[in-house]
PDB file of C-alpha atoms in Angstrom:
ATOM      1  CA  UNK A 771      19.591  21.020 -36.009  1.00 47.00           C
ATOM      2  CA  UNK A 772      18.068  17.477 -35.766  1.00 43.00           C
ATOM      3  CA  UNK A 773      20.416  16.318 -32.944  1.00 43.00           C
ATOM      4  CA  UNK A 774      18.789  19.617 -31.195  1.00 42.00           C
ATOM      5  CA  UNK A 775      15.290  18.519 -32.087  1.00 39.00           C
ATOM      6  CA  UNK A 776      16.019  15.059 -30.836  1.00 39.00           C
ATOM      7  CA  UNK A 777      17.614  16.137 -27.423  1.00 40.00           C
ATOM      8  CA  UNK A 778      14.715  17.896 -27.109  1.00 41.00           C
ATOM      9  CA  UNK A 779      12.178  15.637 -28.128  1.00 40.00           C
ATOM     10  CA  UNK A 780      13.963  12.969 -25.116  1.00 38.00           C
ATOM     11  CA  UNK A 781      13.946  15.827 -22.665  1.00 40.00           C
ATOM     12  CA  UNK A 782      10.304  15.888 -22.792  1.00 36.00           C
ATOM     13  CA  UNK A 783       9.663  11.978 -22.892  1.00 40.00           C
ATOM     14  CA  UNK A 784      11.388  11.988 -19.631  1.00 40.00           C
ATOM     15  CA  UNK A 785       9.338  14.654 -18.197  1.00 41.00           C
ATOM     16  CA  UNK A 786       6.111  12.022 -18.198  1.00 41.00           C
ATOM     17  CA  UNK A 787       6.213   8.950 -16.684  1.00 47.00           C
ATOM     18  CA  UNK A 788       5.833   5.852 -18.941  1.00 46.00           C
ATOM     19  CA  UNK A 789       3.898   3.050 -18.374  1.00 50.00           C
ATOM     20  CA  UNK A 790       4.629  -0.560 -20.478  1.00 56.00           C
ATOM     21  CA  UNK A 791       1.271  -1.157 -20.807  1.00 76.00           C
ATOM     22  CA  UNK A 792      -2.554  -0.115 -20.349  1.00 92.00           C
ATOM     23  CA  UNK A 793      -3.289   0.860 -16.481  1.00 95.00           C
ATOM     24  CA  UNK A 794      -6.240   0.507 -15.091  1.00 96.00           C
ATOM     25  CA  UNK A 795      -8.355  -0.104 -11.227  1.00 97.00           C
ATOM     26  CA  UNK A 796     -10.459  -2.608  -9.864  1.00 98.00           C
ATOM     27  CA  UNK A 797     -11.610  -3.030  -6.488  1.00 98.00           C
ATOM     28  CA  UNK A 798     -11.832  -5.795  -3.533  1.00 97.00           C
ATOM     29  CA  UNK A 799     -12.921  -5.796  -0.320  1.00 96.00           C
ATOM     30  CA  UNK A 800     -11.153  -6.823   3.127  1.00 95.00           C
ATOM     31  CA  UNK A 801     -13.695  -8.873   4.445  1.00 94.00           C
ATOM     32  CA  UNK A 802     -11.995 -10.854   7.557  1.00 93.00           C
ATOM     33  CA  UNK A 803     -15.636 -12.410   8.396  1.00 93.00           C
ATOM     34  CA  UNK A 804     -16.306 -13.773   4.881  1.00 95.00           C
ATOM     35  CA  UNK A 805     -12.987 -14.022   2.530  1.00 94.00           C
ATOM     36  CA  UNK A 806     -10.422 -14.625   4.941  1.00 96.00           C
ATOM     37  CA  UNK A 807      -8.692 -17.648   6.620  1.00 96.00           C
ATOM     38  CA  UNK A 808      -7.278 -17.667   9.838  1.00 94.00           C
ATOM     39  CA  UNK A 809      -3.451 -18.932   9.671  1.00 93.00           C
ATOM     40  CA  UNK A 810      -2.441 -18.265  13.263  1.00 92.00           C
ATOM     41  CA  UNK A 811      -3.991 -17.040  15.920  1.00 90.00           C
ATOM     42  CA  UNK A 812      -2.147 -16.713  19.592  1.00 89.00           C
ATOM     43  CA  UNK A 813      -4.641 -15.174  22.054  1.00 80.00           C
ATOM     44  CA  UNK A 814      -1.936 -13.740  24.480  1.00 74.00           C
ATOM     45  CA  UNK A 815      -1.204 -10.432  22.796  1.00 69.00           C
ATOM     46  CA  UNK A 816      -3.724 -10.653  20.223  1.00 78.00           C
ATOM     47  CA  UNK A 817      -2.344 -11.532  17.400  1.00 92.00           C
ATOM     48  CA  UNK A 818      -3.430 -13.347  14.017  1.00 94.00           C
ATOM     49  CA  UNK A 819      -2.476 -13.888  10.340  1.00 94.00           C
ATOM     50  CA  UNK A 820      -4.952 -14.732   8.070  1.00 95.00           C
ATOM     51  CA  UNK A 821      -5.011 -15.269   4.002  1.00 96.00           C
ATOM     52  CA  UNK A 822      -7.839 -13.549   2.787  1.00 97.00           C
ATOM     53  CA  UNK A 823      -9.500 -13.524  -0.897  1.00 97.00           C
ATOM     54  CA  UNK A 824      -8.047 -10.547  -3.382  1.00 97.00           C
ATOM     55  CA  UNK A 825      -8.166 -10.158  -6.879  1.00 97.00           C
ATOM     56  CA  UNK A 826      -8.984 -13.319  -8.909  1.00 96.00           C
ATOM     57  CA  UNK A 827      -5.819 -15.346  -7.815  1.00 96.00           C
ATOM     58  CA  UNK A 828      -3.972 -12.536  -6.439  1.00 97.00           C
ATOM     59  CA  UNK A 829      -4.649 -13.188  -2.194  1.00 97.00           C
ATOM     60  CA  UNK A 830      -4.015 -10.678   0.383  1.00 97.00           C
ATOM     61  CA  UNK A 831      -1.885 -11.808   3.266  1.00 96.00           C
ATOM     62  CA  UNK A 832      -2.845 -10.043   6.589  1.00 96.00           C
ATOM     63  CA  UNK A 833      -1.474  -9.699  10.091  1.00 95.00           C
ATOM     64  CA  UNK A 834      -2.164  -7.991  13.401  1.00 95.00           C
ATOM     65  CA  UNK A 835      -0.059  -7.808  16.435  1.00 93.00           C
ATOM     66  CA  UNK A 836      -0.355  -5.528  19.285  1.00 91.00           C
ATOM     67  CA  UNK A 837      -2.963  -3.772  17.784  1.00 93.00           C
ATOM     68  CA  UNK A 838      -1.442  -2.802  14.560  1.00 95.00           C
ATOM     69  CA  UNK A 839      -1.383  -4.279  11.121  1.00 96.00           C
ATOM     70  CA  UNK A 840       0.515  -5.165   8.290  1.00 96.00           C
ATOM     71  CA  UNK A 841      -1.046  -5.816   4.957  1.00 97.00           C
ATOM     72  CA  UNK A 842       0.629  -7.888   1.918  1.00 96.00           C
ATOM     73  CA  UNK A 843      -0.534  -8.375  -1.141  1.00 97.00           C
ATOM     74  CA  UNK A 844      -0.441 -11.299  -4.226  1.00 96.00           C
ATOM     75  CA  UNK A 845       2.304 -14.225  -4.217  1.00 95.00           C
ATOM     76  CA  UNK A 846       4.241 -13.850  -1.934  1.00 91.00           C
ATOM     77  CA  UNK A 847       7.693 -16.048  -1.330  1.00 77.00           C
ATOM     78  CA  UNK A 848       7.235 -16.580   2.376  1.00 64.00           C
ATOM     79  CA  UNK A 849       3.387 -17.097   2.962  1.00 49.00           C
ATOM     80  CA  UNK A 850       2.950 -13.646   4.300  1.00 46.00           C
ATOM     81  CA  UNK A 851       4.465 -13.834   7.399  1.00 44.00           C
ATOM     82  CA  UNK A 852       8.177 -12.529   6.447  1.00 57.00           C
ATOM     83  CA  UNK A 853       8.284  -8.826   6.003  1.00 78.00           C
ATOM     84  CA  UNK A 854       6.446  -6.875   8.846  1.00 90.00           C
ATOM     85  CA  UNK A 855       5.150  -3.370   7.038  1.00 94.00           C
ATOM     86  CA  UNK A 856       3.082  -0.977   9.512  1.00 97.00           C
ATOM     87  CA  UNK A 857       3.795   2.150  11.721  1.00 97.00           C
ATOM     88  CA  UNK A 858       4.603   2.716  15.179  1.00 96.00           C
ATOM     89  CA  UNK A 859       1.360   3.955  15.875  1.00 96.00           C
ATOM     90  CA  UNK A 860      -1.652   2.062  16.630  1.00 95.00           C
ATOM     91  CA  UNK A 861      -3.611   1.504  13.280  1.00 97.00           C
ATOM     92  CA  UNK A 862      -6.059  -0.028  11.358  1.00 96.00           C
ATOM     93  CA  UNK A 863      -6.840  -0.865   7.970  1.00 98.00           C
ATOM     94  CA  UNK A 864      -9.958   0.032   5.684  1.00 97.00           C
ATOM     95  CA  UNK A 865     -11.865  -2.013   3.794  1.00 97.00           C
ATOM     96  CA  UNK A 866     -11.537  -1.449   0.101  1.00 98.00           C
ATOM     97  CA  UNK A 867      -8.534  -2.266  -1.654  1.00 98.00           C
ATOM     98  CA  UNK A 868      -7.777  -0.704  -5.091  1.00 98.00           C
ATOM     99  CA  UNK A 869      -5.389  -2.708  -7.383  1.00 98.00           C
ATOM    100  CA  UNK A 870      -3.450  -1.217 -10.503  1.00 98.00           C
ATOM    101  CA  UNK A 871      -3.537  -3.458 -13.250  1.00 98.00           C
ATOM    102  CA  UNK A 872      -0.876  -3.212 -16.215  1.00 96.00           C
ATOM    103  CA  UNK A 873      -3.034  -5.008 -18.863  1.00 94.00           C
ATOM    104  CA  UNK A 874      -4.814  -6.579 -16.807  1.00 94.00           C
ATOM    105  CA  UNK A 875      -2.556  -8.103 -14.306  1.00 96.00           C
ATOM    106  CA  UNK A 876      -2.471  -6.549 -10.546  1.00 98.00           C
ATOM    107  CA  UNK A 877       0.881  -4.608 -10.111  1.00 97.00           C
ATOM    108  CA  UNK A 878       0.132  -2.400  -7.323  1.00 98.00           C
ATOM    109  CA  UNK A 879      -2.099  -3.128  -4.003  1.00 98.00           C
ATOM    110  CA  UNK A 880      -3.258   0.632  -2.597  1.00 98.00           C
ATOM    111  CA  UNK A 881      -4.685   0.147   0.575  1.00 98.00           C
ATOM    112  CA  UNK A 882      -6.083   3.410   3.144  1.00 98.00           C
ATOM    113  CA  UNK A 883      -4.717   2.952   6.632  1.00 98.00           C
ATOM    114  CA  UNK A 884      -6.251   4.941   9.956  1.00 98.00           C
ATOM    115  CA  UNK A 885      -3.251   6.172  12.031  1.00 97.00           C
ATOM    116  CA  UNK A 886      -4.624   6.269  15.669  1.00 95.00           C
ATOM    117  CA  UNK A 887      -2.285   9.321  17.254  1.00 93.00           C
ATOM    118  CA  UNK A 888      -2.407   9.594  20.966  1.00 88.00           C
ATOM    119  CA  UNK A 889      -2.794  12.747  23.423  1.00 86.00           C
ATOM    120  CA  UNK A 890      -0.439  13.437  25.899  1.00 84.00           C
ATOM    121  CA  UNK A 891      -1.888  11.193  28.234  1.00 84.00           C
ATOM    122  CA  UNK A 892      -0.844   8.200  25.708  1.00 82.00           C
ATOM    123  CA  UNK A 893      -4.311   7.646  24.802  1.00 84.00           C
ATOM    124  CA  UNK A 894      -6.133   6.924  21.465  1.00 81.00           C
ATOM    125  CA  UNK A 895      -7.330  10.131  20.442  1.00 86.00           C
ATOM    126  CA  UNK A 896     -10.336  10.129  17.816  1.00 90.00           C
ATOM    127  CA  UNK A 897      -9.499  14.369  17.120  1.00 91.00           C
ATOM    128  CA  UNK A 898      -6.140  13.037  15.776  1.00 94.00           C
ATOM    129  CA  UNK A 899      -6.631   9.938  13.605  1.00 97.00           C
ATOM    130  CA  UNK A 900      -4.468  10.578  10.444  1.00 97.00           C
ATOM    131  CA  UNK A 901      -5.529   8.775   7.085  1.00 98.00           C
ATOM    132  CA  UNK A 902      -2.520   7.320   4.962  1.00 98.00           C
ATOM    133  CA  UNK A 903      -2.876   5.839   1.692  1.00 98.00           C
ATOM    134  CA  UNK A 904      -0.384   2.676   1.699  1.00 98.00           C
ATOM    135  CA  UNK A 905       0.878   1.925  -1.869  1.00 98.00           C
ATOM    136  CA  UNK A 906       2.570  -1.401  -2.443  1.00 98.00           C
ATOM    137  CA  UNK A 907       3.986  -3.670  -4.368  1.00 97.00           C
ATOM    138  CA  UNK A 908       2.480  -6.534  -5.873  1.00 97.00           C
ATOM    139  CA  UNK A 909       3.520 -10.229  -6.161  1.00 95.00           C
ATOM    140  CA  UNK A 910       4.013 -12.362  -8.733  1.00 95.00           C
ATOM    141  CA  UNK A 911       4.456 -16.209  -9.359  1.00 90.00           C
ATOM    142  CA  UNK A 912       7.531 -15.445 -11.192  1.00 89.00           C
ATOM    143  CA  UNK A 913       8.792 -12.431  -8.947  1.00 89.00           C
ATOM    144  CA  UNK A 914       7.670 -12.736  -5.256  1.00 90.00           C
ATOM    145  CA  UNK A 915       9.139  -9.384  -3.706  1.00 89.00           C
ATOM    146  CA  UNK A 916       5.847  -8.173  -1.985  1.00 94.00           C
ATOM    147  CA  UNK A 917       6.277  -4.789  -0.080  1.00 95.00           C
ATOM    148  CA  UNK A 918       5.335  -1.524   0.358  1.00 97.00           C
ATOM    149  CA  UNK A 919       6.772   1.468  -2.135  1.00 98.00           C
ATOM    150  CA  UNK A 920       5.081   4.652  -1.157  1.00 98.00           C
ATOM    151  CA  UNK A 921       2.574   6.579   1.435  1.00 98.00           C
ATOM    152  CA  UNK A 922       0.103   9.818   0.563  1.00 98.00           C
ATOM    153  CA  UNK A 923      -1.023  11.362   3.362  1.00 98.00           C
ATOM    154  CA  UNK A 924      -4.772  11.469   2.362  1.00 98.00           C
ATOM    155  CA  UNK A 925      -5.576  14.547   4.966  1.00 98.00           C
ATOM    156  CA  UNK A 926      -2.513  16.710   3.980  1.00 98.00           C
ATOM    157  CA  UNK A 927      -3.395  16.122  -0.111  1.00 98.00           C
ATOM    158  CA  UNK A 928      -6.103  17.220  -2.268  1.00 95.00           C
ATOM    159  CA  UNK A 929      -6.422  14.713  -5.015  1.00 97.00           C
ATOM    160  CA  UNK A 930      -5.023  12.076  -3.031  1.00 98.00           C
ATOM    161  CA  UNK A 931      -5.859   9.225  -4.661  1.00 98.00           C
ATOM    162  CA  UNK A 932      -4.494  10.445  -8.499  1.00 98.00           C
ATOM    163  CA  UNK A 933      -1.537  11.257  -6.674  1.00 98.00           C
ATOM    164  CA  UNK A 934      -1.436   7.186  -4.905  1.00 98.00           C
ATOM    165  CA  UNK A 935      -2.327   5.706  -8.601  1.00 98.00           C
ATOM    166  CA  UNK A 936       0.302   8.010  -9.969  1.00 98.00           C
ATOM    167  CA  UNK A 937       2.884   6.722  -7.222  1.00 98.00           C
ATOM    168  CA  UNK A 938       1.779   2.749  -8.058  1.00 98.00           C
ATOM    169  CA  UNK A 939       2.233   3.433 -11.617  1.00 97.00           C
ATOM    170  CA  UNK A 940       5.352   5.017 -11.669  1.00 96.00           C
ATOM    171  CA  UNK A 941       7.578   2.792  -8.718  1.00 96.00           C
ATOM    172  CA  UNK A 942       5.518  -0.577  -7.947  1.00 96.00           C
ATOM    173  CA  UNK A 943       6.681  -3.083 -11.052  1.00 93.00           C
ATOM    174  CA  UNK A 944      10.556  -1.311 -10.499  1.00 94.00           C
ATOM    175  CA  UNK A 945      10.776  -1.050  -7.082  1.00 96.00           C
ATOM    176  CA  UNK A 946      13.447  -3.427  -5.259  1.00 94.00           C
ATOM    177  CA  UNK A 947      11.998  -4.610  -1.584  1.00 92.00           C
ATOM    178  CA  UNK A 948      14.612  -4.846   0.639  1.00 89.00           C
ATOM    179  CA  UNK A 949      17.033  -1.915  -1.124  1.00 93.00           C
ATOM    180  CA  UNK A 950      14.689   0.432  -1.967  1.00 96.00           C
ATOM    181  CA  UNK A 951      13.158   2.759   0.873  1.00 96.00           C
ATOM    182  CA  UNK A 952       9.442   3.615   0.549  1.00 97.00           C
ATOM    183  CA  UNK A 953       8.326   7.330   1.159  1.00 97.00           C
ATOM    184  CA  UNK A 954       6.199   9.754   1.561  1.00 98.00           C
ATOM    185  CA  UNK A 955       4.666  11.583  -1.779  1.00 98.00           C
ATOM    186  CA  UNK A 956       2.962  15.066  -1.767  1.00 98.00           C
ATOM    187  CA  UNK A 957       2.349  17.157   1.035  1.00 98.00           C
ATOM    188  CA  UNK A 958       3.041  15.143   4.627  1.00 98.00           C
ATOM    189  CA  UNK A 959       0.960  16.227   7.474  1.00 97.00           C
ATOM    190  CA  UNK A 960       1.605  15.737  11.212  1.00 96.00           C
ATOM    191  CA  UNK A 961      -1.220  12.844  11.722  1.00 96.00           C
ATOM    192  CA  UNK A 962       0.576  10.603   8.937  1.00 97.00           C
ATOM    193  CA  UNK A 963       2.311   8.224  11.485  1.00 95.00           C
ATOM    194  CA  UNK A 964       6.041   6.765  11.363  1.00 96.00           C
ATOM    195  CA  UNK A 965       5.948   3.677   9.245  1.00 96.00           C
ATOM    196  CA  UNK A 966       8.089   0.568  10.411  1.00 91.00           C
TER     197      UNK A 966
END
């Protein structure tokens, strides 16, 4: 009877995600007029990296090439400028970023992206912008892996941010960059883009 009891007492632990530690939000903004520093800029082709203010000493690394952008967040082992994260789409990024902090330290970066989906002409089309909600990792001065874990498709889901938090807090602080393959979480709409 108590080996029952305690099978069944695990069985439900492992229906709820666990957490090591208190989680909680706080908010920055992406401001690339006031808080960020251009690293390289080449005019041909538009494209720029910059280092732009985060949370307290957490920065946000940022790029943009052929109109699209890629978006890293904390310490990072290469400056920013190794891991290209965006979709094949045109895009853009907004301008508040919420971080999930595990007593108190930033483990999770989520970030809303605009997908710009095209007619069949190839052009922009504003009746077809999708909204994604980019969840990534975080990095650390003693672990640098910096990357993306997980996309909500913001149109296609309700309660989309709970279910972005929920995604951060569950996968960011175990996720492996480089082996692991982010995905999409919840319902996944035709706007949402193809990541890269």
């Amino acid at each position: 009877m108590r080996t029952l009891l305690l099978t069944a007492c695990t069985l439900v632990a492992l229906a709820f995600p666990v957490y090591a530690g208190q989680m909680s939000s706080a908010y920055s903004k992406l401001d690339f007029k006031k808080t960020c520093k251009i690293l390289e800029e080449v005019e041909e082709g538009g494209s720029v990296s910059m280092l732009c203010e985060g949370y307290e000493d957490y920065p946000v690394h940022f790029a943009e090439g052929d109109l699209r952008h890629s978006v890293q967040f904390g310490h990072v082992a290469t400056g920013g400028d190794g891991i290209w994260q965006s979709f094949t789409q045109w895009n853009r990024v907004a301008e508040t970023i919420e971080w999930r902090l595990q007593d108190g330290v930033p483990v999770a970066a989520i970030l809303r992206w605009f997908i710009e989906n095209t007619d069949d002409a190839g052009s922009a089309d504003p009746n077809r912008v999708g909204q994604v909600l980019v969840v990534s990792r975080v990095g650390q001065q003693t672990d640098r892996r910096a990357c993306v874990v997980g996309y909500v498709d913001a149109l296609a889901n309700k309660d989309a941010n709970v279910l972005a938090r929920e995604v951060a807090d569950s996968l960011a602080s175990s996720f492996a960059c480089g082996t692991d393959k982010a995905e999409f979480h919840g319902t996944r709409g035709r706007l949402s883009g193809d990541p890269s």
